[in-house]
CSV table of C-alpha atoms in Angstrom, one decimal:
chain,number,residue,atom,x,y,z
F,1,ALA,CA,22.1,26.8,-28.1
F,2,GLN,CA,21.1,26.0,-23.7
F,3,ARG,CA,20.9,22.5,-23.4
F,4,VAL,CA,20.4,20.4,-19.4
F,5,THR,CA,21.6,16.9,-19.0
F,6,GLN,CA,20.6,13.9,-17.3
F,7,PRO,CA,22.3,11.5,-17.4
F,8,GLU,CA,20.9,8.6,-15.8
F,9,LYS,CA,17.3,8.2,-17.1
F,10,LEU,CA,16.5,5.1,-14.0
F,11,LEU,CA,17.0,6.0,-10.8
F,12,SER,CA,16.6,2.9,-7.4
F,13,VAL,CA,17.1,3.7,-3.9
F,14,PHE,CA,15.5,1.9,-0.9
F,15,LYS,CA,13.4,4.0,1.5
F,16,GLY,CA,15.6,5.8,3.8
F,17,ALA,CA,17.9,5.6,1.5
F,18,PRO,CA,19.9,9.5,0.2
F,19,VAL,CA,18.9,10.1,-3.3
F,20,GLU,CA,20.9,12.3,-5.7
F,21,LEU,CA,19.3,13.8,-9.4
F,22,LYS,CA,21.6,14.9,-11.2
F,23,CYS,CA,21.0,17.2,-13.9
F,24,ASN,CA,23.7,19.4,-15.9
F,25,TYR,CA,23.9,22.4,-17.7
F,26,SER,CA,24.9,24.5,-20.7
F,27,TYR,CA,23.1,28.4,-21.0
F,28,SER,CA,26.2,31.3,-22.4
F,29,GLY,CA,23.7,33.6,-19.9
F,30,SER,CA,22.4,33.4,-16.0
F,31,PRO,CA,20.6,30.8,-15.6
F,32,GLU,CA,17.0,30.3,-13.9
F,33,LEU,CA,17.3,26.6,-12.8
F,34,PHE,CA,13.9,24.6,-11.7
F,35,TRP,CA,13.1,20.9,-10.4
F,36,TYR,CA,9.9,19.5,-11.6
F,37,VAL,CA,8.4,16.3,-10.9
F,38,GLN,CA,5.2,14.1,-12.2
F,39,TYR,CA,3.8,11.3,-10.1
F,40,SER,CA,1.9,8.6,-11.6
F,41,ARG,CA,-1.3,10.2,-13.4
F,42,GLN,CA,-1.2,14.4,-12.0
F,43,ARG,CA,0.8,16.6,-14.4
F,44,LEU,CA,3.7,18.2,-14.2
F,45,GLN,CA,4.3,20.2,-11.1
F,46,LEU,CA,7.5,22.1,-10.0
F,47,LEU,CA,9.0,21.6,-7.2
F,48,LEU,CA,11.6,24.4,-6.4
F,49,ARG,CA,13.6,26.5,-8.6
F,50,HIS,CA,16.8,28.5,-7.4
F,51,ILE,CA,16.5,31.5,-6.4
F,52,SER,CA,14.3,30.3,-3.7
F,53,ARG,CA,16.2,28.7,-1.9
F,54,GLU,CA,14.2,26.5,0.0
F,55,SER,CA,13.4,23.4,0.8
F,56,ILE,CA,10.2,21.2,-1.1
F,57,LYS,CA,9.1,18.3,0.5
F,58,GLY,CA,13.0,17.3,1.6
F,59,PHE,CA,14.4,18.5,-1.7
F,60,THR,CA,17.2,20.6,-1.9
F,61,ALA,CA,18.7,21.6,-5.1
F,62,ASP,CA,21.4,23.8,-5.3
F,63,LEU,CA,22.9,25.4,-8.2
F,64,ASN,CA,26.7,25.3,-8.6
F,65,LYS,CA,27.9,27.2,-11.7
F,66,GLY,CA,31.7,26.0,-11.8
F,67,GLU,CA,30.6,22.7,-12.3
F,68,THR,CA,27.1,24.0,-14.5
F,69,SER,CA,24.9,21.5,-12.3
F,70,PHE,CA,22.0,21.5,-10.0
F,71,HIS,CA,21.5,18.2,-9.1
F,72,LEU,CA,18.6,17.4,-7.2
F,73,LYS,CA,19.2,15.8,-3.4
F,74,LYS,CA,17.4,14.6,-0.3
F,75,PRO,CA,18.6,12.3,2.9
F,76,PHE,CA,16.1,10.0,2.9
F,77,ALA,CA,14.2,9.9,0.7
F,78,GLN,CA,10.0,7.8,1.0
F,79,GLU,CA,8.1,6.0,-0.9
F,80,GLU,CA,5.6,8.7,-2.4
F,81,ASP,CA,9.0,10.5,-3.8
F,82,SER,CA,8.4,7.7,-6.3
F,83,ALA,CA,8.2,10.2,-9.7
F,84,MET,CA,9.3,11.4,-13.0
F,85,TYR,CA,11.9,14.8,-12.7
F,86,TYR,CA,12.6,16.9,-15.3
F,87,CYS,CA,15.1,19.8,-14.6
F,88,ALA,CA,14.3,22.1,-16.2
F,89,LEU,CA,16.2,25.7,-17.6
F,90,LYS,CA,14.6,29.8,-18.0
F,91,ASN,CA,16.2,31.5,-20.7
F,92,ALA,CA,15.0,34.3,-19.3
F,93,GLY,CA,15.9,36.9,-21.8
F,94,GLY,CA,15.4,38.5,-25.6
F,95,THR,CA,11.9,37.7,-26.3
F,96,SER,CA,11.7,34.4,-25.2
F,97,TYR,CA,10.5,34.8,-21.4
F,98,GLY,CA,9.4,32.3,-19.1
F,99,LYS,CA,10.7,29.8,-22.2
F,100,LEU,CA,12.1,26.2,-20.3
F,101,THR,CA,14.6,23.7,-21.3
F,102,PHE,CA,14.3,20.2,-20.4
F,103,GLY,CA,16.0,18.0,-19.5
F,104,GLN,CA,14.7,14.0,-20.5
F,105,GLY,CA,13.8,13.0,-17.1
F,106,THR,CA,14.7,10.3,-14.1
F,107,ILE,CA,12.6,7.6,-12.9
F,108,LEU,CA,13.1,7.2,-9.6
F,109,THR,CA,11.8,4.8,-7.8
F,110,VAL,CA,11.7,4.3,-3.5
F,111,HIS,CA,11.6,0.7,-3.2
F,112,PRO,CA,10.5,-0.7,0.7
Z,1,ASN,CA,-10.1,27.5,-10.3
Z,2,ALA,CA,-9.9,24.3,-12.4
Z,3,GLY,CA,-6.0,24.7,-13.5
Z,4,VAL,CA,-5.0,24.4,-17.5
Z,5,MET,CA,-7.6,22.8,-19.2
Z,6,GLN,CA,-6.3,20.7,-22.1
Z,7,ASN,CA,-8.7,18.5,-25.0
Z,8,PRO,CA,-9.2,15.7,-25.4
Z,9,ARG,CA,-6.3,13.5,-23.5
Z,10,HIS,CA,-6.2,11.1,-26.1
Z,11,LEU,CA,-6.8,11.9,-30.1
Z,12,VAL,CA,-5.9,9.0,-32.7
Z,13,ARG,CA,-6.0,10.5,-36.4
Z,14,ARG,CA,-4.9,8.3,-39.6
Z,15,ARG,CA,-1.8,9.7,-41.3
Z,16,GLY,CA,-2.9,12.5,-43.0
Z,17,GLN,CA,-5.7,13.7,-41.4
Z,18,GLU,CA,-5.5,17.4,-39.0
Z,19,ALA,CA,-5.5,16.9,-35.3
Z,20,ARG,CA,-6.4,19.9,-32.8
Z,21,LEU,CA,-5.3,20.7,-29.8
Z,22,ARG,CA,-6.5,23.0,-27.2
Z,23,CYS,CA,-5.5,24.4,-24.2
Z,24,SER,CA,-7.4,26.6,-22.1
Z,25,PRO,CA,-5.0,28.7,-19.6
Z,26,MET,CA,-5.8,30.0,-15.7
Z,27,LYS,CA,-8.1,32.4,-15.0
Z,28,GLY,CA,-6.5,35.2,-15.5
Z,29,HIS,CA,-3.3,33.7,-16.7
Z,30,SER,CA,-2.8,35.8,-20.7
Z,31,HIS,CA,0.4,33.6,-21.4
Z,32,VAL,CA,0.7,30.0,-22.7
Z,33,TYR,CA,3.4,28.2,-23.8
Z,34,TRP,CA,3.4,24.6,-26.0
Z,35,TYR,CA,5.8,22.1,-25.5
Z,36,ARG,CA,6.4,18.2,-26.9
Z,37,GLN,CA,7.1,15.2,-25.8
Z,38,LEU,CA,8.0,12.3,-28.0
Z,39,PRO,CA,9.1,9.1,-26.1
Z,40,GLU,CA,11.8,9.0,-24.3
Z,41,GLU,CA,12.3,12.3,-24.5
Z,42,GLY,CA,12.1,15.0,-22.3
Z,43,LEU,CA,10.0,17.8,-23.3
Z,44,LYS,CA,10.7,20.7,-25.9
Z,45,PHE,CA,9.5,23.9,-26.5
Z,46,MET,CA,7.6,24.8,-29.7
Z,47,VAL,CA,4.9,28.4,-29.5
Z,48,TYR,CA,5.2,31.1,-26.9
Z,49,LEU,CA,1.8,33.1,-27.6
Z,50,GLN,CA,0.0,35.9,-25.9
Z,51,LYS,CA,-3.7,36.7,-26.9
Z,52,GLU,CA,-3.8,37.6,-30.8
Z,53,ASN,CA,0.2,37.2,-30.4
Z,54,ILE,CA,2.6,34.7,-31.5
Z,55,ILE,CA,6.0,35.7,-29.4
Z,56,ASP,CA,8.1,32.7,-30.3
Z,57,GLU,CA,7.6,29.8,-32.6
Z,58,SER,CA,11.2,28.9,-32.4
Z,59,GLY,CA,10.2,25.4,-31.8
Z,60,MET,CA,8.0,24.5,-34.4
Z,61,PRO,CA,8.4,22.5,-37.5
Z,62,LYS,CA,8.2,24.7,-40.5
Z,63,GLU,CA,5.4,22.3,-42.4
Z,64,ARG,CA,2.5,21.3,-41.2
Z,65,PHE,CA,2.3,23.1,-37.5
Z,66,SER,CA,0.4,26.0,-36.4
Z,67,ALA,CA,-0.6,27.3,-33.2
Z,68,GLU,CA,-3.3,30.7,-31.8
Z,69,PHE,CA,-5.2,32.5,-29.2
Z,70,PRO,CA,-7.5,34.5,-29.6
Z,71,LYS,CA,-9.0,37.3,-27.9
Z,72,GLU,CA,-12.0,34.1,-26.9
Z,73,GLY,CA,-12.3,31.0,-26.3
Z,74,PRO,CA,-8.7,29.0,-26.2
Z,75,SER,CA,-5.5,28.3,-27.5
Z,76,ILE,CA,-5.4,26.3,-30.2
Z,77,LEU,CA,-2.9,23.6,-31.5
Z,78,ARG,CA,-2.9,22.3,-35.3
Z,79,ILE,CA,-0.6,19.7,-37.3
Z,80,GLN,CA,-1.5,19.4,-40.5
Z,81,GLN,CA,-1.5,15.8,-42.5
Z,82,VAL,CA,0.3,13.8,-39.1
Z,83,VAL,CA,2.3,12.1,-39.7
Z,84,ARG,CA,3.5,8.6,-37.6
Z,85,GLY,CA,6.2,10.8,-36.3
Z,86,ASP,CA,3.8,13.6,-34.9
Z,87,SER,CA,2.6,10.4,-31.6
Z,88,ALA,CA,3.7,12.1,-29.0
Z,89,ALA,CA,2.8,13.7,-25.6
Z,90,TYR,CA,1.7,17.8,-25.7
Z,91,PHE,CA,2.3,19.3,-23.4
Z,92,CYS,CA,0.2,24.0,-22.8
Z,93,ALA,CA,1.6,25.8,-19.3
Z,94,SER,CA,0.0,29.2,-18.5
Z,95,SER,CA,1.7,31.8,-16.7
Z,96,PRO,CA,0.4,35.3,-15.4
Z,97,LYS,CA,2.9,36.9,-17.6
Z,98,GLY,CA,5.5,35.6,-19.8
Z,99,THR,CA,8.5,36.5,-18.0
Z,100,SER,CA,11.3,34.9,-16.1
Z,101,SER,CA,9.0,35.7,-12.3
Z,102,TYR,CA,6.7,34.3,-12.7
Z,103,GLU,CA,5.4,30.3,-12.7
Z,104,GLN,CA,4.5,27.8,-15.6
Z,105,TYR,CA,1.1,25.3,-14.3
Z,106,PHE,CA,0.7,22.9,-17.0
Z,107,GLY,CA,-1.5,20.8,-18.3
Z,108,PRO,CA,-2.5,17.3,-18.1
Z,109,GLY,CA,-1.4,16.9,-21.9
Z,110,THR,CA,-3.3,15.1,-25.2
Z,111,ARG,CA,-1.4,11.9,-25.9
Z,112,LEU,CA,-1.8,12.1,-30.2
Z,113,THR,CA,-1.7,8.9,-31.1
Z,114,VAL,CA,-1.6,9.4,-35.4
Z,115,THR,CA,-1.8,5.1,-36.8
């Protein structure tokens, strides 16, 4: 069965420091991975997806199939990055196209 | 486009009552997913529907839970005879198609409290 693990429930850094939110997955097929973010009092929204290979708000994430990881990184954290971050895996096969499996989430707090 | 709408935002029910949660997808979206978030846990998939069809309900509890997405109107997640363990945040998401090419857009969620 597919699974997504975010080992850190809470992560605190100071403004300007690098930040890395960890995500590991298990999936028998070819995974499609995402990072979603939920800012305070806002709805869950897509931050980035691995197939796009893009950088959003300074964040990047590289899929490492050997280590089955998809860690989210930002070289210089900002206070406005404080939010809940979810790593998610999409089931791309069978009748469950689009079904997402989420990790438990990591609350990132960036201190001034 | 107002985005995915869910109502009510907060719902309080006594044990044994029924809870009805509504989700109106974004305009032009015909695919709806429901997820549940229990306290201290991540979102867990419940059911995937297209208009008038349940495609995948593998995440739905076997009893008391049902979902529908009629031709007209919102998708409804119905919980009969609620118990304390049903207290959670319920999120729906919509997409234009149910393939991996399309992003899911999430609603603000309905927070159900069972007293």
